[in-house]
CSV table of C-alpha atoms in Angstrom, one decimal:
chain,number,residue,atom,x,y,z
A,1,MET,CA,103.5,115.0,119.6
A,2,THR,CA,106.4,115.1,117.1
A,3,ALA,CA,105.7,115.4,113.4
A,4,GLY,CA,106.6,111.7,112.9
A,5,ARG,CA,105.7,110.2,109.6
A,6,PRO,CA,102.6,110.6,107.4
A,7,LEU,CA,100.0,108.0,108.0
A,8,ALA,CA,100.0,107.0,104.3
A,9,GLU,CA,103.7,106.3,104.5
A,10,ILE,CA,103.2,104.2,107.6
A,11,VAL,CA,100.5,102.1,106.0
A,12,ALA,CA,102.8,101.5,103.0
A,13,GLU,CA,105.6,100.4,105.3
A,14,LEU,CA,103.2,98.0,107.2
A,15,GLU,CA,102.0,96.6,103.9
A,16,ARG,CA,105.6,96.0,102.8
A,17,ARG,CA,106.3,94.1,106.0
A,18,ARG,CA,103.5,91.7,105.1
A,19,GLN,CA,105.4,90.5,102.1
A,20,PRO,CA,107.0,87.1,102.3
A,21,GLY,CA,110.5,87.1,103.9
A,22,VAL,CA,110.4,90.7,105.2
A,23,THR,CA,109.5,89.6,108.7
A,24,ARG,CA,110.2,86.3,110.3
A,25,ASP,CA,109.3,84.9,113.8
A,26,PHE,CA,111.0,82.0,115.5
A,27,THR,CA,110.5,80.2,118.8
A,28,ALA,CA,113.9,78.9,119.9
A,29,ASP,CA,115.6,77.2,122.8
A,30,THR,CA,118.4,79.5,124.0
A,31,ARG,CA,120.7,76.4,123.9
A,32,SER,CA,120.6,76.8,120.1
A,33,MET,CA,121.7,80.4,120.3
A,34,ARG,CA,125.0,82.3,120.6
A,35,TYR,CA,125.5,86.0,121.4
A,36,ASP,CA,128.4,87.9,119.9
A,37,ALA,CA,129.0,91.4,121.3
A,38,ALA,CA,130.0,94.3,119.1
A,39,ASP,CA,133.8,94.8,118.9
A,40,ALA,CA,136.5,96.2,116.6
A,41,ASP,CA,135.5,93.7,113.9
A,42,ARG,CA,131.7,93.8,114.3
A,43,ASP,CA,129.8,97.1,114.4
A,44,THR,CA,126.7,95.6,116.0
A,45,PRO,CA,126.1,92.7,118.3
A,46,THR,CA,124.6,89.6,116.7
A,47,LEU,CA,122.4,86.7,117.7
A,48,GLY,CA,123.3,83.4,116.1
A,49,PHE,CA,121.6,80.0,115.7
A,50,VAL,CA,123.4,76.7,115.3
A,51,ALA,CA,123.0,74.7,112.1
A,52,GLY,CA,119.8,72.7,111.9
A,53,ASP,CA,116.2,73.1,110.8
A,54,PRO,CA,115.3,75.8,109.7
A,55,PHE,CA,118.9,77.0,109.2
A,56,PRO,CA,121.1,74.7,107.0
A,57,ALA,CA,124.2,76.3,108.4
A,58,ASP,CA,125.2,78.5,111.4
A,59,THR,CA,123.3,81.7,110.9
A,60,SER,CA,123.6,85.1,112.7
A,61,PHE,CA,121.4,88.2,112.7
A,62,PRO,CA,122.4,91.7,113.8
A,63,LEU,CA,120.4,93.0,116.8
A,64,THR,CA,118.7,96.4,116.8
A,65,PRO,CA,119.6,98.5,119.8
A,66,TYR,CA,116.2,97.8,121.4
A,67,ALA,CA,116.4,94.0,120.9
A,68,ASP,CA,120.0,94.0,122.3
A,69,THR,CA,118.8,95.8,125.4
A,70,GLN,CA,116.0,93.3,125.8
A,71,LEU,CA,118.4,90.4,125.5
A,72,VAL,CA,121.1,91.8,127.7
A,73,GLU,CA,118.6,92.8,130.4
A,74,TRP,CA,117.0,89.3,130.3
A,75,ALA,CA,120.2,87.4,130.4
A,76,LEU,CA,121.9,89.6,133.0
A,77,ILE,CA,118.8,89.9,135.2
A,78,GLY,CA,118.1,93.6,134.7
A,79,LYS,CA,119.7,96.7,133.3
A,80,HIS,CA,121.6,97.6,136.5
A,81,VAL,CA,123.4,94.3,136.6
A,82,ALA,CA,124.1,94.6,132.9
A,83,ALA,CA,125.6,98.0,133.3
A,84,SER,CA,127.8,96.8,136.2
A,85,ILE,CA,129.1,93.9,134.1
A,86,ARG,CA,129.8,96.2,131.1
A,87,ASN,CA,131.7,98.6,133.3
A,88,ALA,CA,133.7,95.8,134.9
A,89,GLY,CA,134.7,93.7,131.9
A,90,GLY,CA,133.4,95.3,128.7
A,91,PRO,CA,131.8,93.5,125.8
A,92,THR,CA,133.8,90.3,126.3
A,93,LEU,CA,132.5,89.7,129.8
A,94,VAL,CA,128.9,90.5,128.7
A,95,GLU,CA,129.2,88.0,125.9
A,96,GLN,CA,130.5,85.3,128.2
A,97,CYS,CA,127.8,85.9,130.8
A,98,ILE,CA,125.0,85.8,128.2
A,99,ASN,CA,126.2,82.6,126.5
A,100,ALA,CA,126.6,81.0,129.9
A,101,ARG,CA,123.0,81.7,130.7
A,102,PHE,CA,121.9,80.5,127.3
A,103,ASP,CA,123.4,77.1,128.0
A,104,GLY,CA,123.0,76.9,131.8
A,105,GLU,CA,120.2,76.9,134.3
A,106,GLY,CA,118.8,80.0,132.7
A,107,ALA,CA,118.1,78.3,129.4
A,108,ALA,CA,114.6,79.1,128.2
A,109,ILE,CA,112.4,79.1,125.1
A,110,ARG,CA,112.2,82.6,123.6
A,111,LEU,CA,110.4,84.3,120.7
A,112,VAL,CA,112.8,86.0,118.3
A,113,ARG,CA,111.3,88.5,115.9
A,114,ILE,CA,113.2,89.5,112.8
A,115,LEU,CA,112.6,92.4,110.3
A,116,ASP,CA,114.7,93.0,107.2
A,117,GLY,CA,117.4,90.6,108.5
A,118,HIS,CA,117.8,92.2,111.9
A,119,VAL,CA,116.5,90.9,115.3
A,120,ARG,CA,114.1,93.5,116.4
A,121,ALA,CA,112.7,91.7,119.6
A,122,PHE,CA,113.7,89.1,122.1
A,123,LEU,CA,110.6,88.1,124.0
A,124,PRO,CA,108.9,85.3,126.0
A,125,ALA,CA,107.7,82.5,123.9
A,126,GLY,CA,104.1,83.1,124.9
A,127,TYR,CA,104.1,86.8,123.7
A,128,ARG,CA,101.0,87.6,121.7
A,129,ARG,CA,101.8,88.7,118.2
A,130,LEU,CA,99.3,91.6,117.7
A,131,ASP,CA,100.7,93.4,114.7
A,132,ASP,CA,100.4,97.0,113.8
A,133,TYR,CA,98.7,96.4,110.4
A,134,ALA,CA,95.9,94.5,112.1
A,135,LEU,CA,95.5,97.3,114.6
A,136,LEU,CA,95.2,100.0,111.9
A,137,THR,CA,92.8,97.8,110.0
A,138,ALA,CA,90.6,97.5,113.1
A,139,VAL,CA,90.4,101.2,114.0
A,140,ALA,CA,90.6,103.0,110.7
A,141,PRO,CA,86.9,102.6,110.0
A,142,VAL,CA,86.1,104.0,113.4
A,143,LEU,CA,88.3,107.1,112.8
A,144,GLN,CA,86.6,107.7,109.5
A,145,SER,CA,83.1,107.4,110.8
A,146,ALA,CA,83.8,109.6,113.8
A,147,GLY,CA,85.1,112.4,111.6
A,148,VAL,CA,88.3,112.9,113.6
A,149,GLY,CA,91.5,114.4,112.1
A,150,VAL,CA,94.9,112.7,112.4
A,151,VAL,CA,97.2,115.4,113.7
A,152,ALA,CA,100.3,113.2,114.2
A,153,SER,CA,101.4,109.6,113.5
A,154,ASP,CA,104.7,107.7,113.6
A,155,LEU,CA,106.2,104.2,113.4
A,156,THR,CA,109.3,103.9,115.5
A,157,GLU,CA,111.6,101.0,116.4
A,158,ARG,CA,109.4,100.5,119.4
A,159,ARG,CA,105.8,101.6,118.7
A,160,LEU,CA,103.1,102.7,116.3
A,161,TYR,CA,101.3,105.9,117.1
A,162,VAL,CA,98.2,107.5,115.5
A,163,HIS,CA,97.0,110.7,117.3
A,164,ALA,CA,93.5,111.6,116.2
A,165,VAL,CA,91.5,114.7,117.5
A,166,SER,CA,87.8,115.6,117.3
A,167,GLU,CA,86.8,119.2,116.7
A,168,ARG,CA,83.3,118.3,118.0
A,169,LEU,CA,84.5,117.1,121.4
A,170,ALA,CA,85.8,120.3,123.0
A,171,PHE,CA,85.5,122.5,126.2
A,172,GLU,CA,87.3,125.4,127.9
A,173,VAL,CA,88.8,125.5,131.3
A,174,ARG,CA,89.8,129.1,131.0
A,175,ASP,CA,88.8,131.7,128.4
A,176,ASP,CA,90.6,131.4,125.1
A,177,GLU,CA,92.2,128.1,126.1
A,178,PRO,CA,90.1,125.4,124.2
A,179,TRP,CA,90.7,121.7,124.8
A,180,HIS,CA,89.9,119.1,122.2
A,181,PHE,CA,89.4,115.5,123.0
A,182,GLY,CA,90.7,112.6,120.9
A,183,ILE,CA,92.6,109.3,121.1
A,184,VAL,CA,96.1,108.0,120.6
A,185,VAL,CA,96.1,104.6,119.0
A,186,ARG,CA,99.3,102.8,119.9
A,187,GLY,CA,100.7,99.3,119.3
A,188,SER,CA,104.0,97.6,119.7
A,189,GLU,CA,105.3,94.5,117.8
A,190,VAL,CA,108.4,94.3,120.0
A,191,GLY,CA,107.1,94.2,123.6
A,192,ALA,CA,107.3,98.0,124.3
A,193,GLY,CA,104.0,98.2,126.1
A,194,GLY,CA,100.7,96.8,125.1
A,195,VAL,CA,98.2,97.7,122.4
A,196,GLY,CA,96.0,100.6,123.5
A,197,ILE,CA,93.4,103.3,122.8
A,198,ASP,CA,94.5,106.2,125.0
A,199,PRO,CA,92.2,109.2,125.6
A,200,VAL,CA,94.0,112.5,125.0
A,201,LEU,CA,93.3,116.1,125.6
A,202,CYS,CA,95.2,118.7,123.5
A,203,GLY,CA,95.0,122.2,122.2
A,204,PRO,CA,94.2,123.2,118.6
A,205,GLY,CA,96.2,121.2,116.1
A,206,GLY,CA,97.3,118.7,118.7
A,207,GLU,CA,99.3,121.2,120.8
A,208,HIS,CA,100.4,120.2,124.4
A,209,PRO,CA,98.9,116.7,124.4
A,210,ILE,CA,98.0,115.1,127.7
A,211,ILE,CA,97.6,111.4,127.3
A,212,PHE,CA,95.6,109.3,129.8
A,213,ALA,CA,97.0,105.8,129.1
A,214,ARG,CA,94.6,103.0,129.5
A,215,PRO,CA,96.2,99.7,128.6
A,216,MET,CA,94.2,96.8,127.2
A,217,SER,CA,94.5,93.6,129.2
A,218,LEU,CA,96.4,91.1,127.2
A,219,ALA,CA,96.7,87.4,128.1
A,220,SER,CA,99.8,85.7,126.9
A,221,GLY,CA,99.3,82.9,124.4
A,222,ALA,CA,99.8,79.4,125.5
A,223,PHE,CA,103.0,77.5,124.5
A,224,ASP,CA,103.7,73.8,125.0
A,225,THR,CA,107.2,73.8,126.4
A,226,GLU,CA,107.3,70.1,127.1
A,227,ALA,CA,106.9,69.4,123.4
A,228,PHE,CA,109.7,71.7,122.5
A,229,GLY,CA,113.0,69.7,122.6
A,230,SER,CA,116.4,71.0,123.6
A,231,GLY,CA,118.1,73.1,120.9
A,232,ASN,CA,115.0,73.3,118.7
A,233,VAL,CA,114.2,76.3,116.5
A,234,THR,CA,110.7,76.6,114.9
A,235,GLU,CA,109.7,79.3,112.4
A,236,LEU,CA,106.2,80.5,113.0
A,237,PRO,CA,103.6,81.4,110.3
A,238,ALA,CA,102.8,85.0,109.8
A,239,SER,CA,100.4,86.5,112.3
A,240,ASP,CA,97.0,87.6,110.9
A,241,ALA,CA,94.1,89.8,112.1
A,242,ALA,CA,91.9,86.8,111.5
A,243,ASP,CA,93.8,84.9,114.2
A,244,ASP,CA,92.2,86.9,117.0
A,245,PRO,CA,88.9,88.5,115.8
A,246,ASP,CA,87.5,88.9,119.3
A,247,PHE,CA,90.4,91.1,120.4
A,248,TRP,CA,90.2,93.4,117.4
A,249,GLU,CA,86.5,93.7,117.9
A,250,ARG,CA,87.2,94.9,121.4
A,251,MET,CA,89.7,97.4,120.0
A,252,ARG,CA,87.0,98.8,117.6
A,253,GLU,CA,84.5,99.0,120.5
A,254,ARG,CA,87.0,100.8,122.7
A,255,ALA,CA,87.7,103.4,120.0
A,256,GLU,CA,84.0,103.9,119.2
A,257,GLY,CA,83.3,104.3,123.0
A,258,GLU,CA,86.0,107.0,123.4
A,259,LEU,CA,84.9,109.0,120.4
A,260,SER,CA,81.1,108.9,120.8
A,261,GLY,CA,79.0,111.2,123.1
A,262,ALA,CA,80.7,113.9,125.1
A,263,VAL,CA,84.2,114.4,126.6
A,264,PRO,CA,84.4,111.8,129.4
A,265,SER,CA,83.4,113.5,132.6
A,266,ARG,CA,86.3,112.1,134.6
A,267,THR,CA,88.9,113.4,132.2
A,268,ARG,CA,87.3,116.8,132.2
A,269,THR,CA,87.0,116.9,136.0
A,270,TRP,CA,90.7,116.1,136.4
A,271,VAL,CA,91.7,119.0,134.2
A,272,GLU,CA,89.3,121.5,135.8
A,273,ALA,CA,90.3,120.4,139.3
A,274,ALA,CA,94.0,120.9,138.4
A,275,ALA,CA,93.3,124.5,137.5
A,276,GLU,CA,92.2,125.1,141.2
A,277,ILE,CA,95.3,123.5,142.8
A,278,ASP,CA,98.2,125.9,143.5
A,279,ALA,CA,101.6,124.4,143.1
A,280,PRO,CA,104.0,127.3,144.0
A,281,TYR,CA,107.0,125.1,144.8
A,282,ALA,CA,106.5,122.2,142.4
A,283,ALA,CA,108.3,123.2,139.2
A,284,SER,CA,111.6,121.6,140.0
A,285,ALA,CA,110.0,118.4,141.2
A,286,ILE,CA,107.8,118.2,138.1
A,287,ALA,CA,110.8,118.6,135.8
A,288,LYS,CA,112.8,116.1,137.8
A,289,ASN,CA,110.2,113.3,137.8
A,290,ALA,CA,108.8,113.7,134.3
A,291,VAL,CA,109.6,110.8,132.0
A,292,GLY,CA,111.0,111.8,128.6
A,293,LEU,CA,112.5,115.2,129.3
A,294,THR,CA,116.1,115.8,128.3
A,295,ALA,CA,118.5,117.7,130.5
A,296,GLU,CA,118.0,120.8,128.4
A,297,MET,CA,114.2,120.5,128.7
A,298,THR,CA,114.4,120.1,132.5
A,299,ALA,CA,116.5,123.3,132.7
A,300,MET,CA,114.0,125.1,130.6
A,301,PHE,CA,110.9,124.0,132.5
A,302,GLY,CA,110.9,126.9,135.0
A,303,VAL,CA,111.6,129.5,132.3
A,304,ARG,CA,108.6,128.3,130.2
A,305,LEU,CA,106.4,128.3,133.3
A,306,LEU,CA,107.3,131.9,134.1
A,307,GLU,CA,106.6,132.9,130.5
A,308,ARG,CA,103.2,131.3,130.7
A,309,LEU,CA,102.3,133.0,133.9
A,310,GLY,CA,103.4,136.4,132.5
A,311,LYS,CA,101.3,135.9,129.4
A,312,VAL,CA,98.2,134.3,130.9
A,313,ARG,CA,97.5,135.5,134.4
A,314,GLY,CA,100.5,136.0,136.7
A,315,GLY,CA,100.6,134.8,140.3
A,316,ALA,CA,101.5,131.4,141.5
A,317,PRO,CA,101.2,128.4,139.1
A,318,THR,CA,98.6,125.7,139.4
A,319,LEU,CA,99.0,122.1,138.5
A,320,TYR,CA,97.0,123.0,135.3
A,321,ASP,CA,99.7,125.5,134.3
A,322,CYS,CA,102.5,123.1,135.1
A,323,ALA,CA,100.8,120.3,133.1
A,324,ILE,CA,100.4,122.6,130.0
A,325,VAL,CA,104.1,123.6,130.2
A,326,LEU,CA,105.2,120.0,130.6
A,327,ALA,CA,103.1,118.9,127.7
A,328,SER,CA,104.5,121.6,125.5
A,329,PHE,CA,107.8,119.8,125.5
A,330,ALA,CA,106.3,116.9,123.6
A,331,ALA,CA,106.7,119.0,120.4
A,332,ASP,CA,110.5,119.3,121.2
A,333,ALA,CA,111.1,115.7,122.0
A,334,PRO,CA,113.8,113.9,120.0
A,335,ASP,CA,111.4,111.2,118.9
A,336,SER,CA,107.8,110.1,119.2
A,337,ASP,CA,108.6,107.6,122.0
A,338,ALA,CA,109.9,110.4,124.2
A,339,ALA,CA,107.0,112.7,123.2
A,340,TYR,CA,104.5,110.0,124.3
A,341,GLU,CA,106.2,109.6,127.7
A,342,ILE,CA,106.1,113.4,128.2
A,343,ALA,CA,102.4,113.6,127.4
A,344,ARG,CA,101.8,110.7,129.8
A,345,SER,CA,103.8,112.5,132.5
A,346,ALA,CA,101.5,115.5,132.0
A,347,ALA,CA,98.5,113.3,132.5
A,348,ARG,CA,99.9,111.9,135.7
A,349,LEU,CA,100.5,115.4,136.9
A,350,VAL,CA,96.9,116.4,136.2
A,351,MET,CA,95.7,113.4,138.1
A,352,GLY,CA,97.9,114.3,141.1
A,353,GLN,CA,100.0,111.1,140.7
A,354,SER,CA,103.5,112.4,139.8
A,355,ALA,CA,106.1,111.0,142.1
A,356,GLY,CA,107.5,113.4,144.7
A,357,LEU,CA,104.8,116.0,144.2
A,358,ARG,CA,102.3,115.1,147.0
A,359,SER,CA,104.2,117.0,149.6
A,360,GLN,CA,104.7,120.1,147.4
A,361,VAL,CA,101.2,120.9,146.2
A,362,ALA,CA,98.0,121.9,148.0
A,363,PRO,CA,96.7,119.1,150.2
A,364,ALA,CA,93.6,118.7,148.0
A,365,ALA,CA,95.8,117.2,145.2
A,366,ALA,CA,97.0,114.4,147.4
A,367,VAL,CA,93.7,113.4,148.9
A,368,PRO,CA,91.8,110.9,146.8
A,369,VAL,CA,88.1,111.5,146.2
A,370,ASN,CA,85.9,109.6,148.6
A,371,ALA,CA,88.8,108.8,150.9
A,372,PRO,CA,87.7,107.4,154.2
A,373,ALA,CA,88.0,109.9,157.1
A,374,THR,CA,90.9,109.4,159.4
A,375,LYS,CA,89.7,108.7,163.0
A,376,LYS,CA,91.5,110.6,165.7
A,377,ARG,CA,93.0,108.4,168.4
A,378,LYS,CA,91.7,109.2,171.8
A,379,ARG,CA,94.2,110.5,174.4
A,380,GLY,CA,95.5,107.5,176.4
A,381,SER,CA,94.4,104.9,173.9
A,382,ALA,CA,96.8,102.2,173.0
């Protein structure tokens, strides 16, 4: 993972956000909103609310790039349609299309999340507000009692990450290549994936992480749309960990379960099996299908793979070799969001699930364990 930000700095920032007025959440009918695109007079697009409770006058908030993407893709029914409209008519046409949907048949109740006077998320009204401070409060005692070390952490526009590694939970696939087991605690206050405790394998110091994402199941909260009149805007009280104690208890149990006992046998088996699967023609397909790689990283993938083979053992690469090389790019990612996606791509490769690779690796990688045998059709049968 990337260096990110120190955990103490992240905790201080999350505590700051709990101060009155720093964050605000509203549920609002889109008929009370207006979208203004960025132009020569406005550096960033804004989301405005008409005068009324809780705004005494027309009020607009700048949108973060992520929130603008959420809003545009919702209003224009997907990023591909949005891109076509931008190319055809520029910001003016985008603005007209969004405001038409705000007021027309597409009108809906949405959750608008604001941080430091900027709209940071545009979400369904029933979105569950599981905030990062509550997440850290829930898992911090588990990390302390398990004796793990935090090797990376970050708080981005989209997600919170805490990468913790256990020196006790370790094994070797090949000589002088130790693997350490740990977890990545992740959360998002803006709808960029759910809250999760992801198992992770990595080298010493968190090198070449391979993240096996396991999302928690999150049911959306109920919202009474019939009681919400046209044009209404309602400011919500601050969310609190006490609002959902059962969920946070599940998070603690998940973290404790991952860090107790031994390295999970399934995770270890995936890595050991990948070391036995030759992938002589897979390098270009791996680089092409990996999420998070930049163009420069894609071009360097084959070079790094050859360097690894020359240093380690020579011969044709295995899926294990390819996964380690792919995971090594996490340290070079432009941000922690991209690093996380690269590490997840490495895990998908280890599990034999990367798109486009099934026809380019040994057959064993593409056949699921305990797959039913295929019956041969008798000659002349229909």
